[in-house]
Amino acid sequence: MHIKAMLKAVILCIVIFLLLKYLAPLFSPFITAVFISIILEPVIKILMDKLSLSRKFSITIALLFFCIIFFAIIYFLIHNIYKETLSILKDIPNFYEKINYFLQKYNVLINKYFHINEDGQNITAIDTMKVINIFINSIAKLKDGIIKSILALPDIFMYITFSSAAAFFILKDRKIIIDIFKRNVPQNIFKITLKINRSIINIIKTECMLIVISTLQTITGFFILNVKYALLIGIFSGILDILPLIGPALIFIPWALYSIICGDVIFAVSLICLYIIIGITRQMLETKFISGKLDLHPLIILLSIYIGLKFFGFLGAIFGPLFALIIKMIYEESINQKQVNI
């Protein structure tokens, strides 16, 4: 019984995976439209209830403000990230000086506590410089990517306009679409789909809110600490917050260790304090919005992230845990239905 339920869940996830892998690029504007409609539905309800506006007019206002805010954010991010990227590229000689200073301190500590021979230290230094060269190349690629994004703005404008138009009709005919789906899909599948849909939407909303708050906290903290390139590093840290269990620690911990080795202990302590504040805030908000948490074992989350990254790239960090959650929910629902039938 349990094996059949698990097989059913796995097969459904494989079907969803194949659809996402091969058909999602073709229907991406409509998928984006669905996400836009999910985001705007609460806003539309507020406009209808508080201002007594018609649903059609509320949808138009909500979509108009969404487009204005979206393009304002895109302009702000591209403009400022491009400026900071150019500043980093101009500051490369200074980076080399800092790295050389760090390597000297690092080699002294290694020799003092571990007694590694000179050849071992040289190998370590060469590897570190390779990492720095990779970092510099990544910054150069980021600059090229931003330039491509600027050139692609007309295409982005058309894409968002098309998605917004599709979102308008999805929002306007929401009840009709749900009724058609309900009439043409078996009742048990409809209930499971509805339950999965609500859970996934809840998780995505909660995670997006937590990531935005974490990113704003990080950027604000970096500005207070007078960190150069605060916006660029803060946004990157916020993106890393997508990864459960690891997240911004990939930036904060190595950076704090680097600062300690270079003798800037006060800055290292400040970074750790900022990291702790961000972590505590996230835990408090996760506790408040407990229904949006992934109810999965940490090992399953890590495994699903790894598999997701292999198949979907960076977006796999989101899709992987969601697939694991879908398998779990379908499995539990199948077991519950079997028990009810018995």
Coordinates of C-alpha atoms in Angstrom, one line a residue:
M1 CA 0.0 0.0 0.0
H2 CA 2.7 2.4 1.0
I3 CA 4.9 1.5 -2.0
K4 CA 2.0 2.2 -4.4
A5 CA 1.4 5.6 -2.8
M6 CA 5.1 6.5 -3.0
L7 CA 5.3 5.3 -6.7
K8 CA 2.3 7.5 -7.5
A9 CA 3.9 10.5 -5.9
V10 CA 7.3 9.9 -7.7
I11 CA 5.7 9.4 -11.1
L12 CA 3.6 12.6 -10.8
C13 CA 6.8 14.5 -9.8
I14 CA 8.6 13.1 -12.8
V15 CA 5.8 14.3 -15.1
I16 CA 5.9 17.7 -13.5
F17 CA 9.7 17.8 -13.9
L18 CA 9.5 16.9 -17.6
L19 CA 6.8 19.6 -18.1
L20 CA 9.0 22.2 -16.4
K21 CA 12.1 21.1 -18.1
Y22 CA 10.8 21.0 -21.7
L23 CA 7.5 22.9 -21.9
A24 CA 8.0 25.7 -19.3
P25 CA 10.3 27.8 -21.6
L26 CA 7.5 27.8 -24.2
F27 CA 4.8 28.9 -21.7
S28 CA 6.9 31.0 -19.4
P29 CA 4.9 34.2 -20.0
F30 CA 1.7 32.4 -18.8
I31 CA 3.6 30.8 -15.8
T32 CA 4.7 34.3 -14.9
A33 CA 1.1 35.5 -15.4
V34 CA 0.0 32.9 -12.8
F35 CA 2.6 34.1 -10.3
I36 CA 1.6 37.8 -10.9
S37 CA -2.1 36.9 -10.3
I38 CA -1.2 35.0 -7.1
I39 CA 0.7 38.1 -5.8
L40 CA -2.0 40.6 -6.8
E41 CA -5.1 38.7 -5.6
P42 CA -4.8 39.9 -2.0
V43 CA -4.3 43.5 -3.2
I44 CA -7.4 43.3 -5.5
K45 CA -9.5 42.0 -2.6
I46 CA -8.4 45.0 -0.4
L47 CA -9.3 47.4 -3.2
M48 CA -12.7 45.8 -3.7
D49 CA -13.5 45.6 0.1
K50 CA -12.0 48.9 1.3
L51 CA -12.7 51.2 -1.7
S52 CA -15.8 49.4 -3.1
L53 CA -14.3 49.2 -6.6
S54 CA -15.4 46.7 -9.2
R55 CA -13.1 43.6 -9.7
K56 CA -12.2 44.6 -13.2
F57 CA -11.2 48.1 -12.2
S58 CA -9.3 46.8 -9.2
I59 CA -7.4 44.4 -11.4
T60 CA -6.4 47.2 -13.8
I61 CA -5.1 49.5 -10.9
A62 CA -3.2 46.6 -9.3
L63 CA -1.5 45.6 -12.6
L64 CA -0.7 49.2 -13.4
F65 CA 1.0 49.7 -10.0
F66 CA 2.7 46.3 -10.3
C67 CA 4.3 47.3 -13.7
I68 CA 5.4 50.7 -12.4
I69 CA 7.0 49.3 -9.2
F70 CA 8.6 46.4 -11.2
F71 CA 10.3 48.6 -13.8
A72 CA 11.3 51.1 -11.1
I73 CA 13.0 48.3 -9.1
I74 CA 14.7 46.9 -12.3
Y75 CA 16.0 50.4 -13.2
F76 CA 17.3 51.0 -9.7
L77 CA 19.0 47.6 -9.4
I78 CA 20.6 47.7 -12.9
H79 CA 21.8 51.3 -12.5
N80 CA 23.4 50.8 -9.0
I81 CA 24.7 47.3 -9.5
Y82 CA 26.4 48.4 -12.8
K83 CA 28.0 51.3 -11.0
E84 CA 29.3 49.1 -8.1
T85 CA 30.6 46.5 -10.6
L86 CA 32.6 49.1 -12.5
S87 CA 33.9 50.4 -9.2
I88 CA 35.1 46.8 -8.3
L89 CA 36.8 46.4 -11.7
K90 CA 38.7 49.8 -11.2
D91 CA 39.6 48.7 -7.7
I92 CA 41.3 45.4 -8.8
P93 CA 44.9 46.5 -8.0
N94 CA 43.7 47.3 -4.4
F95 CA 42.2 43.8 -4.2
Y96 CA 45.6 42.3 -5.1
E97 CA 47.3 44.3 -2.4
K98 CA 44.8 43.1 0.2
I99 CA 45.0 39.5 -1.0
N100 CA 48.8 39.6 -0.8
Y101 CA 48.6 41.0 2.7
F102 CA 46.1 38.3 3.7
L103 CA 48.4 35.6 2.3
Q104 CA 51.3 36.8 4.3
K105 CA 49.3 36.7 7.5
Y106 CA 47.8 33.4 6.5
N107 CA 51.2 31.8 5.9
V108 CA 52.5 33.1 9.2
L109 CA 49.6 31.5 11.1
I110 CA 49.9 28.3 9.1
N111 CA 53.6 28.1 9.8
K112 CA 53.1 29.0 13.5
Y113 CA 50.4 26.5 14.4
F114 CA 50.7 23.7 11.8
H115 CA 54.4 23.9 10.8
I116 CA 53.7 23.3 7.1
N117 CA 56.8 23.5 4.9
E118 CA 57.4 26.3 2.4
D119 CA 56.3 24.2 -0.6
G120 CA 53.0 23.6 1.1
Q121 CA 52.5 27.3 1.8
N122 CA 53.3 28.2 -1.8
I123 CA 50.8 25.7 -3.1
T124 CA 48.1 27.2 -0.8
A125 CA 49.0 30.7 -2.0
I126 CA 48.8 29.8 -5.7
D127 CA 45.4 28.1 -5.2
T128 CA 44.1 31.2 -3.4
M129 CA 45.3 33.5 -6.2
K130 CA 43.4 31.2 -8.7
V131 CA 40.3 31.8 -6.6
I132 CA 40.8 35.5 -6.7
N133 CA 41.2 35.4 -10.5
I134 CA 38.0 33.4 -10.8
F135 CA 36.3 36.1 -8.7
I136 CA 37.6 38.9 -10.9
N137 CA 36.5 37.0 -14.0
S138 CA 33.1 36.6 -12.4
I139 CA 32.8 40.3 -11.8
A140 CA 33.7 41.0 -15.4
K141 CA 31.0 38.5 -16.6
L142 CA 28.5 40.2 -14.2
K143 CA 29.3 43.5 -16.0
D144 CA 28.8 41.9 -19.4
G145 CA 25.5 40.4 -18.1
I146 CA 24.3 43.8 -16.9
I147 CA 25.1 45.3 -20.3
K148 CA 23.1 42.5 -22.0
S149 CA 20.2 43.1 -19.5
I150 CA 20.2 46.8 -20.5
L151 CA 20.1 45.9 -24.2
A152 CA 17.4 43.4 -23.5
L153 CA 15.1 45.9 -21.7
P154 CA 12.7 46.3 -24.7
D155 CA 12.3 42.5 -24.7
I156 CA 11.7 42.5 -21.0
F157 CA 9.2 45.2 -21.4
M158 CA 7.3 43.2 -24.0
Y159 CA 7.5 40.0 -21.9
I160 CA 6.1 41.7 -18.7
T161 CA 3.4 43.5 -20.8
F162 CA 2.3 40.2 -22.3
S163 CA 2.4 38.4 -18.9
S164 CA 0.4 41.3 -17.3
A165 CA -2.2 41.0 -20.1
A166 CA -2.5 37.3 -19.5
A167 CA -2.6 37.9 -15.7
F168 CA -5.5 40.3 -16.3
F169 CA -7.6 37.6 -17.9
I170 CA -6.6 35.0 -15.3
L171 CA -7.7 37.3 -12.5
K172 CA -10.9 38.4 -14.2
D173 CA -12.0 34.9 -15.1
R174 CA -10.5 33.2 -12.0
K175 CA -13.8 31.6 -10.8
I176 CA -14.6 30.3 -14.4
I177 CA -11.1 28.8 -14.7
I178 CA -11.4 27.0 -11.3
D179 CA -14.9 25.7 -12.2
I180 CA -13.7 24.3 -15.6
F181 CA -10.8 22.6 -13.8
K182 CA -13.1 21.2 -11.1
R183 CA -15.6 19.8 -13.7
N184 CA -13.0 18.1 -15.8
V185 CA -10.7 16.7 -13.2
P186 CA -11.6 13.8 -10.8
Q187 CA -12.6 14.9 -7.4
N188 CA -9.8 13.3 -5.4
I189 CA -7.1 14.6 -7.8
F190 CA -8.7 18.1 -7.6
K191 CA -8.6 18.1 -3.8
I192 CA -4.9 16.9 -3.8
T193 CA -4.0 19.5 -6.4
L194 CA -5.8 22.3 -4.5
K195 CA -4.0 21.3 -1.3
I196 CA -0.6 21.1 -2.9
N197 CA -1.2 24.4 -4.7
R198 CA -2.2 26.2 -1.5
S199 CA 0.9 24.8 0.4
I200 CA 3.3 25.8 -2.4
I201 CA 1.8 29.3 -2.7
N202 CA 2.1 29.7 1.1
I203 CA 5.7 28.5 1.0
I204 CA 6.7 30.7 -1.9
K205 CA 5.0 33.8 -0.4
T206 CA 6.7 33.2 3.0
E207 CA 10.1 32.5 1.5
C208 CA 9.9 35.6 -0.7
M209 CA 9.0 37.8 2.2
L210 CA 11.8 36.3 4.4
I211 CA 14.3 36.8 1.5
V212 CA 13.3 40.4 1.0
I213 CA 13.5 41.2 4.7
S214 CA 16.9 39.4 5.0
T215 CA 18.2 41.3 1.9
L216 CA 17.1 44.7 3.3
Q217 CA 18.6 43.9 6.7
T218 CA 21.9 42.9 5.1
I219 CA 22.1 45.9 2.9
T220 CA 21.2 48.3 5.8
G221 CA 23.8 46.6 8.0
F222 CA 26.5 46.9 5.4
F223 CA 25.7 50.6 4.9
I224 CA 25.9 51.1 8.7
L225 CA 29.3 49.2 8.8
N226 CA 30.4 51.4 5.8
V227 CA 31.0 48.4 3.6
K228 CA 32.0 49.1 0.0
Y229 CA 29.7 47.6 -2.6
A230 CA 27.0 47.2 0.1
L231 CA 24.2 46.9 -2.4
L232 CA 25.9 44.3 -4.6
I233 CA 27.0 42.1 -1.7
G234 CA 23.7 42.5 0.1
I235 CA 21.7 41.4 -3.0
F236 CA 24.0 38.4 -3.5
S237 CA 23.6 37.5 0.2
G238 CA 19.8 37.8 -0.2
I239 CA 19.9 35.4 -3.2
L240 CA 21.9 32.9 -1.2
D241 CA 19.1 33.0 1.5
I242 CA 17.1 30.8 -0.9
L243 CA 19.4 28.0 0.1
P244 CA 18.0 26.5 3.4
L245 CA 20.5 25.8 6.2
I246 CA 23.4 27.4 4.4
G247 CA 22.3 30.8 3.1
P248 CA 24.2 34.0 3.8
A249 CA 26.7 32.0 6.0
L250 CA 28.6 31.4 2.7
I251 CA 29.5 35.1 2.7
F252 CA 29.5 36.1 6.4
I253 CA 31.7 33.3 7.9
P254 CA 34.6 33.4 5.3
W255 CA 34.5 37.2 5.4
A256 CA 34.7 37.2 9.2
L257 CA 37.6 34.7 9.2
Y258 CA 39.4 36.8 6.5
S259 CA 39.0 40.0 8.7
I260 CA 40.3 38.2 11.8
I261 CA 43.4 36.9 9.9
C262 CA 44.0 40.5 8.6
G263 CA 43.7 41.9 12.1
D264 CA 40.4 43.7 11.8
V265 CA 38.7 41.9 14.7
I266 CA 36.2 44.6 15.4
F267 CA 34.8 44.4 11.8
A268 CA 34.7 40.6 12.1
V269 CA 32.7 40.8 15.3
S270 CA 30.4 43.3 13.6
L271 CA 29.8 40.9 10.7
I272 CA 29.0 38.0 13.1
C273 CA 26.6 40.2 15.1
L274 CA 24.9 41.3 11.9
Y275 CA 24.6 37.6 10.8
I276 CA 23.2 36.6 14.2
I277 CA 20.6 39.4 14.0
I278 CA 19.6 38.4 10.5
G279 CA 19.3 34.7 11.6
I280 CA 17.3 35.5 14.8
T281 CA 14.9 37.7 12.7
R282 CA 14.4 35.0 10.2
Q283 CA 13.7 32.4 12.9
M284 CA 11.2 34.6 14.6
L285 CA 9.4 35.3 11.3
E286 CA 9.5 31.6 10.4
T287 CA 7.9 30.8 13.8
K288 CA 5.2 33.4 13.2
F289 CA 4.5 32.1 9.7
I290 CA 5.0 28.5 10.6
S291 CA 2.6 27.2 8.0
G292 CA 5.0 28.4 5.3
K293 CA 7.9 26.3 6.5
L294 CA 9.2 23.2 4.6
D295 CA 8.1 20.3 6.8
L296 CA 11.0 18.2 5.7
H297 CA 14.1 16.6 7.3
P298 CA 17.2 18.8 6.8
L299 CA 19.0 15.9 5.0
I300 CA 16.0 15.6 2.5
I301 CA 16.2 19.3 1.9
L302 CA 20.0 19.2 1.2
L303 CA 19.5 16.2 -1.1
S304 CA 16.6 17.8 -3.0
I305 CA 18.6 21.1 -3.4
Y306 CA 21.6 19.1 -4.8
I307 CA 19.4 17.2 -7.3
G308 CA 17.5 20.4 -8.2
L309 CA 20.8 22.3 -8.9
K310 CA 22.0 19.4 -11.2
F311 CA 18.8 19.5 -13.3
F312 CA 17.6 23.2 -13.2
G313 CA 20.8 25.2 -12.3
F314 CA 20.4 27.8 -9.6
L315 CA 16.6 27.7 -9.8
G316 CA 16.9 24.1 -8.7
A317 CA 17.5 25.4 -5.1
I318 CA 13.8 26.3 -5.2
F319 CA 12.4 23.5 -7.4
G320 CA 14.2 20.7 -5.6
P321 CA 12.6 21.2 -2.1
L322 CA 9.2 21.9 -3.7
F323 CA 9.4 18.5 -5.6
A324 CA 10.3 16.8 -2.3
L325 CA 7.3 18.5 -0.6
I326 CA 5.0 17.5 -3.4
I327 CA 6.1 13.8 -3.1
K328 CA 5.6 13.9 0.6
M329 CA 2.1 15.5 0.4
I330 CA 0.9 13.1 -2.4
Y331 CA 2.2 10.1 -0.4
E332 CA 0.5 11.3 2.8
E333 CA -2.8 12.0 1.0
S334 CA -2.8 8.6 -0.7
I335 CA -2.2 6.9 2.6
N336 CA -5.1 8.9 4.2
Q337 CA -7.5 8.0 1.4
K338 CA -6.6 4.3 1.7
Q339 CA -7.3 4.4 5.5
V340 CA -10.6 6.2 4.9
N341 CA -11.7 3.6 2.3
I342 CA -10.8 0.8 4.7

